Coordinates of C-alpha atoms and ligand atoms in Angstrom, one line a residue:
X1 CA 12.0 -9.0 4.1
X2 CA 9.0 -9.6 6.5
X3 CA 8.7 -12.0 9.1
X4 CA 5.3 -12.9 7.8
X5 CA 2.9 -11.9 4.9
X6 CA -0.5 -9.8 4.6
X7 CA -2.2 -13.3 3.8
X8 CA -0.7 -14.6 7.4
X9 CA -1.7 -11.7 8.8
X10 CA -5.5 -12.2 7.3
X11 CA -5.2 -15.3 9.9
X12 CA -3.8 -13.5 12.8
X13 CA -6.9 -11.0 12.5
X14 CA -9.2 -13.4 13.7
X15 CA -6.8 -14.5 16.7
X16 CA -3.9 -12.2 17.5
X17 CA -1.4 -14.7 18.4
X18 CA 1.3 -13.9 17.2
X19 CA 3.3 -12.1 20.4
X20 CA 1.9 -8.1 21.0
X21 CA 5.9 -7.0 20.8
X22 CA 6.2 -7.5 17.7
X23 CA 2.4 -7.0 16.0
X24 CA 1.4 -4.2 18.4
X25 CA -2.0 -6.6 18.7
X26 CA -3.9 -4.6 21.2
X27 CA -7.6 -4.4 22.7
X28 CA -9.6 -2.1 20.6
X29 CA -13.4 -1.6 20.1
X30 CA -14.4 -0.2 23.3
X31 CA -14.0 3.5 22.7
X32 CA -17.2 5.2 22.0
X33 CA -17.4 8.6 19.9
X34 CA -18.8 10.4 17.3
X35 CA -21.9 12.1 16.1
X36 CA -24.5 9.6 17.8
X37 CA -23.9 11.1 21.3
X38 CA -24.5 14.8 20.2
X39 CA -28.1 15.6 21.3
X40 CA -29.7 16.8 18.3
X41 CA -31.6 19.8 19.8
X42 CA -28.4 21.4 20.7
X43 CA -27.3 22.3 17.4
X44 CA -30.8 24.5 17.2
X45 CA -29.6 26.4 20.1
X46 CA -25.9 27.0 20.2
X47 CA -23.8 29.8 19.2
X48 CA -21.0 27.5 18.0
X49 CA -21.3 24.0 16.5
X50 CA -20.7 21.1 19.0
X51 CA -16.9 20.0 17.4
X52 CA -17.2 16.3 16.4
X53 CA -14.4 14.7 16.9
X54 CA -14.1 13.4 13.6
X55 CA -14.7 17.0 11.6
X56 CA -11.5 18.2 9.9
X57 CA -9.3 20.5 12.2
X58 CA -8.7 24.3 11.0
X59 CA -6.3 24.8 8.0
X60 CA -3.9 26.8 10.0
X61 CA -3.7 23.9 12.3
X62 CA -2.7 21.2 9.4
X63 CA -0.6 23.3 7.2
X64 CA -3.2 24.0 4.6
X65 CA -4.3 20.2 4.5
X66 CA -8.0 20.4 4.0
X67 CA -9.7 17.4 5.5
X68 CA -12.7 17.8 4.2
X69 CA -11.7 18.3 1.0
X70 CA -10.2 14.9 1.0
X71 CA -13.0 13.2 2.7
X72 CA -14.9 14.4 -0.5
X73 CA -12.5 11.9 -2.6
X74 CA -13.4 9.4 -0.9
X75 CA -17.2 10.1 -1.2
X76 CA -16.0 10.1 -5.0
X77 CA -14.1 6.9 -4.9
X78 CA -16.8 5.3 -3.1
X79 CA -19.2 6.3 -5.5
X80 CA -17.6 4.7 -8.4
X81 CA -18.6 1.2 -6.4
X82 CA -15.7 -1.6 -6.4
X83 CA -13.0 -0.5 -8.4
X84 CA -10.6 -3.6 -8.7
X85 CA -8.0 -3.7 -11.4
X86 CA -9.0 -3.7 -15.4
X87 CA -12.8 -2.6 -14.4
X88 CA -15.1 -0.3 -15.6
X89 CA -15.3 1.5 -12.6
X90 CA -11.8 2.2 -11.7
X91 CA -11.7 3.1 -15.7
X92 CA -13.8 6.4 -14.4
X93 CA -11.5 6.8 -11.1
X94 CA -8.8 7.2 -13.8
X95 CA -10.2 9.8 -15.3
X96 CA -11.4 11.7 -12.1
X97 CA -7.9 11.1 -10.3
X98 CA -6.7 12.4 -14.5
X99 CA -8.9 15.6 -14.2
X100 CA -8.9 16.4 -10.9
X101 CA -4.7 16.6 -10.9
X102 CA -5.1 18.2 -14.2
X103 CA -7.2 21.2 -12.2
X104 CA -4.4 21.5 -9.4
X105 CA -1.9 22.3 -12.6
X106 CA 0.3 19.1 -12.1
X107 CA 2.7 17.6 -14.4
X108 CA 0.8 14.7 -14.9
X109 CA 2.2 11.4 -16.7
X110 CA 0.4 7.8 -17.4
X111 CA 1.9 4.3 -17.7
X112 CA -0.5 1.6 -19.2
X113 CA 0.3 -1.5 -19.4
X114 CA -0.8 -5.1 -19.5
X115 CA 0.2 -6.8 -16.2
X116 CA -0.3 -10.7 -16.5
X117 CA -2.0 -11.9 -13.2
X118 CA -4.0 -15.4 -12.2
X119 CA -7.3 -14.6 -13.7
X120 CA -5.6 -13.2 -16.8
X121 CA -3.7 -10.5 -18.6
X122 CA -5.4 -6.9 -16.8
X123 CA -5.2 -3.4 -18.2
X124 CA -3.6 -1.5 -15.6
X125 CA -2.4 2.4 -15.4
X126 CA -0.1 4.1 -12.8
X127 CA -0.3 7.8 -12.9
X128 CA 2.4 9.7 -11.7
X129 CA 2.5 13.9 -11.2
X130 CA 6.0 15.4 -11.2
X131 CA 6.9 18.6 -9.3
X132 CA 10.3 19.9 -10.5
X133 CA 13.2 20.9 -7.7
X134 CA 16.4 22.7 -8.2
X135 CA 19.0 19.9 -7.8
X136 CA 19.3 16.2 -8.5
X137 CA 16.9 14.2 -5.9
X138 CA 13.2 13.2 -5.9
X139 CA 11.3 12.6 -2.5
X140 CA 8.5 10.3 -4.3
X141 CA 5.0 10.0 -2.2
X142 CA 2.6 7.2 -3.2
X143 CA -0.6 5.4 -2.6
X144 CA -2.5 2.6 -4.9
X145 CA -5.9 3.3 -6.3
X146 CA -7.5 -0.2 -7.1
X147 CA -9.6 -1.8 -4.8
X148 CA -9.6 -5.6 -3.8
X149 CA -11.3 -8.0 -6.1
X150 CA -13.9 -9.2 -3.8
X151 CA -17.9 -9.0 -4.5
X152 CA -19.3 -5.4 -2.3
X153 CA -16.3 -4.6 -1.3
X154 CA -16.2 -0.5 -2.0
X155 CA -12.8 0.2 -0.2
X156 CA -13.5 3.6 1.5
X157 CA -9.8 3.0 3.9
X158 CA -8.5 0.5 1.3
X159 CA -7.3 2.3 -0.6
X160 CA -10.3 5.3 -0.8
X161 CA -8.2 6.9 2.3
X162 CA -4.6 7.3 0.6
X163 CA -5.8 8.1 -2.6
X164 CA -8.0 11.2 -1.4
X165 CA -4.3 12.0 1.2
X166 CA -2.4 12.2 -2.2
X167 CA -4.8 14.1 -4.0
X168 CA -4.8 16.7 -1.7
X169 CA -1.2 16.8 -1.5
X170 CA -0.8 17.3 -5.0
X171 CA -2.7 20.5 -5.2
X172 CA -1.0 21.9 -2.0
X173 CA 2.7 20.4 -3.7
X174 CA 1.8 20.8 -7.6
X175 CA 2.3 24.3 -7.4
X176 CA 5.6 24.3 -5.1
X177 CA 9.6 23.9 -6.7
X178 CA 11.6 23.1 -3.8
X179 CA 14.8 22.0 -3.6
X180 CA 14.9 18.6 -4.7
X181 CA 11.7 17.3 -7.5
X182 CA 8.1 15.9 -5.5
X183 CA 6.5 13.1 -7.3
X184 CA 3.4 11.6 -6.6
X185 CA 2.6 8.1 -7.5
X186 CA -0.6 7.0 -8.1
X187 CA -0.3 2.8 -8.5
X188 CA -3.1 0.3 -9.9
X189 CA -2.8 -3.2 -8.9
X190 CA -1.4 -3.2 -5.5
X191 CA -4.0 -6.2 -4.0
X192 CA -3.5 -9.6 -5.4
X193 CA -6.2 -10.6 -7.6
X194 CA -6.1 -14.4 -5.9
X195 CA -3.4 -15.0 -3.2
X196 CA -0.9 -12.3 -2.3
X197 CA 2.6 -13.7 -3.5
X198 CA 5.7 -11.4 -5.1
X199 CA 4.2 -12.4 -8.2
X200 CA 0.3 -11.6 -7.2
X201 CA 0.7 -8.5 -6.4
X202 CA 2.1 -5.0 -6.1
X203 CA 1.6 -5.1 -10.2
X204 CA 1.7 -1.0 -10.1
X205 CA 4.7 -0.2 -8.1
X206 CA 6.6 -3.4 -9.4
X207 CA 6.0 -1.6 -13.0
X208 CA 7.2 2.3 -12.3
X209 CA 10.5 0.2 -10.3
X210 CA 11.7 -1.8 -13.1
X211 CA 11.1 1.5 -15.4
X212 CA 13.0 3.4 -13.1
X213 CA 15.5 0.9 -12.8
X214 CA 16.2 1.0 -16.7
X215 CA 16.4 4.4 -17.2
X216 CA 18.7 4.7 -13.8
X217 CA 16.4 7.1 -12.5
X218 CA 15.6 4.8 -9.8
X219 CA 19.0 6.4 -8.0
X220 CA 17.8 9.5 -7.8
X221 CA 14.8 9.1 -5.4
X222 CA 16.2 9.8 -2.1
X223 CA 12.7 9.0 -0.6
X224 CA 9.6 7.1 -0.9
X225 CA 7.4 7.8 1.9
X226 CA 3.8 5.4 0.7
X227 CA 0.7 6.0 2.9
X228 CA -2.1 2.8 2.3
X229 CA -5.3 2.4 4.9
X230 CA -4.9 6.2 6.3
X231 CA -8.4 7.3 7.3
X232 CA -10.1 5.0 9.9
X233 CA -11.9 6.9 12.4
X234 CA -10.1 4.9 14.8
X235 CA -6.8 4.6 12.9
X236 CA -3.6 4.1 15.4
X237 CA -0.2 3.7 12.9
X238 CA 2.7 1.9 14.0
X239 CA 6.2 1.6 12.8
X240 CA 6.5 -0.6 10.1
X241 CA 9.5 -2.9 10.7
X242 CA 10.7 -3.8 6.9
X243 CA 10.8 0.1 6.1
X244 CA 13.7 2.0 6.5
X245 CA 14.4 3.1 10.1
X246 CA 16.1 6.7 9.3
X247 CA 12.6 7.8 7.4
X248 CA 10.5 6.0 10.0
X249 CA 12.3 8.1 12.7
X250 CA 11.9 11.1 10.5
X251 CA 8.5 10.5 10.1
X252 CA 7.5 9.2 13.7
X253 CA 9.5 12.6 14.9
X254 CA 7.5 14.6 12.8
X255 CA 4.3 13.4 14.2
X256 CA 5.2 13.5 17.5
X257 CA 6.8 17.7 17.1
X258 CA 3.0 18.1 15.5
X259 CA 1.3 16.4 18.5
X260 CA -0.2 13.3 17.0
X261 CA 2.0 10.6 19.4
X262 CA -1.7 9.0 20.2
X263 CA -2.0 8.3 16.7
X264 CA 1.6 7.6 15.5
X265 CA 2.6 5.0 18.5
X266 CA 6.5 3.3 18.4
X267 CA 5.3 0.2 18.7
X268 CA 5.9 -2.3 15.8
X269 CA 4.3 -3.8 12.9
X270 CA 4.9 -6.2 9.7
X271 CA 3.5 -5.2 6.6
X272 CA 4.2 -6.0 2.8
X273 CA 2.7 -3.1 0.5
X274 CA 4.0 -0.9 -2.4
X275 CA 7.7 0.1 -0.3
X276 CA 8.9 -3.5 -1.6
X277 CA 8.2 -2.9 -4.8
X278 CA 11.3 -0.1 -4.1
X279 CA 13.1 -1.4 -1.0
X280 CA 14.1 -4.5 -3.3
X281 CA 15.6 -2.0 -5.8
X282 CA 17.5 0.1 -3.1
X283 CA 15.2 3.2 -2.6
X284 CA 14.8 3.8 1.0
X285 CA 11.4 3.7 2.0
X286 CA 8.6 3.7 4.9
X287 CA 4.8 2.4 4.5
X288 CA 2.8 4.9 6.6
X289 CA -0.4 1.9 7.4
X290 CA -2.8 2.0 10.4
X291 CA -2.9 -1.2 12.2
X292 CA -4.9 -2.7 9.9
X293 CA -5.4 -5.9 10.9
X294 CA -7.7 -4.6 14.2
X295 CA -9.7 -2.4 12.7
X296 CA -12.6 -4.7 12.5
X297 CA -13.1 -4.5 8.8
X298 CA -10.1 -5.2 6.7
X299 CA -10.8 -6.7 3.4
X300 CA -14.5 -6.9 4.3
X301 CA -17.4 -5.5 3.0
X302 CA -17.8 -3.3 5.9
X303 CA -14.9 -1.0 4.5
X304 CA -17.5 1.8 4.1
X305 CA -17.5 5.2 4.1
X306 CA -18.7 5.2 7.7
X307 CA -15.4 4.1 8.7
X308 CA -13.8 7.5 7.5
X309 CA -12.8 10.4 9.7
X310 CA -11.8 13.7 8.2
X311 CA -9.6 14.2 11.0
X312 CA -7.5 11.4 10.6
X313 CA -7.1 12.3 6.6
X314 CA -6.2 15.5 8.1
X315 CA -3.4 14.5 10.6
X316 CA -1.6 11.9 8.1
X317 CA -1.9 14.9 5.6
X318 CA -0.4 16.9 7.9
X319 CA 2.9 14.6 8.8
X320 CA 3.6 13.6 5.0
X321 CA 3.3 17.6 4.4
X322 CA 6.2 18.1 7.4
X323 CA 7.9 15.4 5.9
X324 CA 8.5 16.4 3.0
X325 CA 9.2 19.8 4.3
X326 CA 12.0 17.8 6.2
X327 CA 13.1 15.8 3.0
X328 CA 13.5 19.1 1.0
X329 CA 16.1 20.9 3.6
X330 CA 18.1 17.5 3.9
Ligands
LIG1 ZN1 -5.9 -4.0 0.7

């Protein structure tokens, strides 16, 4: 239940009016970083490589989360070109997001299905990996794939940046049985292919939650924790208000022991993503988004790989990694 929708909050881009309590509207765009203001002649002469501040921190420092390694998915996603729903192009993300889970030795298990939207009935897949625990319980993670139906748009953040942040959890989780089962979801159709509604929209989530629901599996997830626009250079995330506030806490707290509070802030957002799809069935749930609608290039073409940072992959990487550690002694 959200005080207002994405589409409303497509409005409030252009004019943050709506009060800065409650939308953590902020100034932005006056921070300058990044490789332009390395002299180039340095590099010839220096012992150690001037550190950019958006190269992927050590391993040890992330828990094994390699940042670079995910910024590579989202060269690869990027590569395919737009990859909206029921296209050729997210046909060949399938198959890499298919083989590359495949590689990490995941359980991995498809759902196609026809989902009937306003410019016609869509092939669409979810693909979900399934790490087995020792007692009843899942913690589920998730991201969507597809990529707004909109002419150049390649979505490098949306949703490029999640996408490559659950791949790289799989092959750091695949290979772990902890206490309770880890699933990963990976959902097609999350953006609406006209106007975002209930009915335009969350097609991929809204399919794996009414197949949960029927089977009664749906009880046992005690978690969903769903990550969506995680990699902007800039990226600040803010506690989403409609998720549940025992796993934002846990999360937020998380963050904050790792040292990430200027990037994990308490103030507040709205958002309506994936987490409905579950929070309307029961499932507890948090949507781990950057303030989205400052960054500048939301739902533009300017979504671009340039917008990436390997440290900011890195650092959400890290918290869903410590969260789930968290989860599994729960
Ligand atoms: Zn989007």
């Amino acid at each position: 239940m959200t005080s207002y929708s994405r589409k409303i909050l497509r409005a409030a881009a252009f004019a943050c009016l709506i009060p800065a309590s409650l939308t953590g509207c902020k100034a932005s765009g006056n921070e300058s970083r990044g490789a332009a203001s390395q002299p180039p002649f340095m590099s010839a002469v220096v012992s150690v490589p001037p550190q950019n501040a958006d190269d992927a921190p050590p391993l040890k420092k992330t828990g094994g989360f390699d940042g670079k390694r995910a910024f590579a998915h989202v060269v690869k996603q990027v590569s395919f070109g737009p990859r909206p729903s029921g296209s050729q192009a997210i046909s060949h993300l399938q198959d890499y997001l298919q083989s590359e889970l495949k590689s990490y030795g995941c359980n991995v298990e498809t759902d196609s299905f026809g989902a009937d939207t306003p410019v016609g009935r869509l092939p669409m897949k979810n693909i979900v990996v399934k790490s087995p625990g020792e007692k009843t319980g899942v913690i589920l993670l998730g991201t969507h794939y597809d990529t707004l139906l909109k002419e150049n748009f390649v979505g490098a953040d949306d949703a490029g940046s999640s996408t490559a942040v659950m791949l790289e959890l799989a092959r750091l989780l695949c290979p772990q049985h902890g206490r309770y089962a880890v699933w990963i979801a990976f959902f097609d159709g999350e953006e609406a292919m006209k106007q975002w509604s209930d009915t335009d929209s969350r097609y991929g989530s809204r399919q794996m939650a009414a197949r949960l629901s029927t089977s009664g599996d749906i009880k046992k997830i005690k978690a969903f924790l769903l990550a969506d626009i995680v990699g902007g250079r800039k990226a600040q995330f803010l506690r989403e208000s409609s998720s549940n506030p025992a796993l934002i806490e846990l999360v937020w707290n998380t963050a904050a022991k790792l040292g990430y509070s200027a990037v994990f802030l308490n103030a507040m957002t709205s958002a309506e993503d994936d987490h409905d799809s579950f929070m309307k069935r029961g499932v507890p749930a948090v949507d781990v988004i950057a303030d989205f609608m400052n960054n500048g290039y939301w739902h533009t073409p300017q979504d671009s790989l340039d917008k990436i940072s390997q440290r900011t992959l890195a650092v959400v990487g890290h918290v869903f990694l410590e969260s789930v550690k968290q989860l599994q002694s729960k």
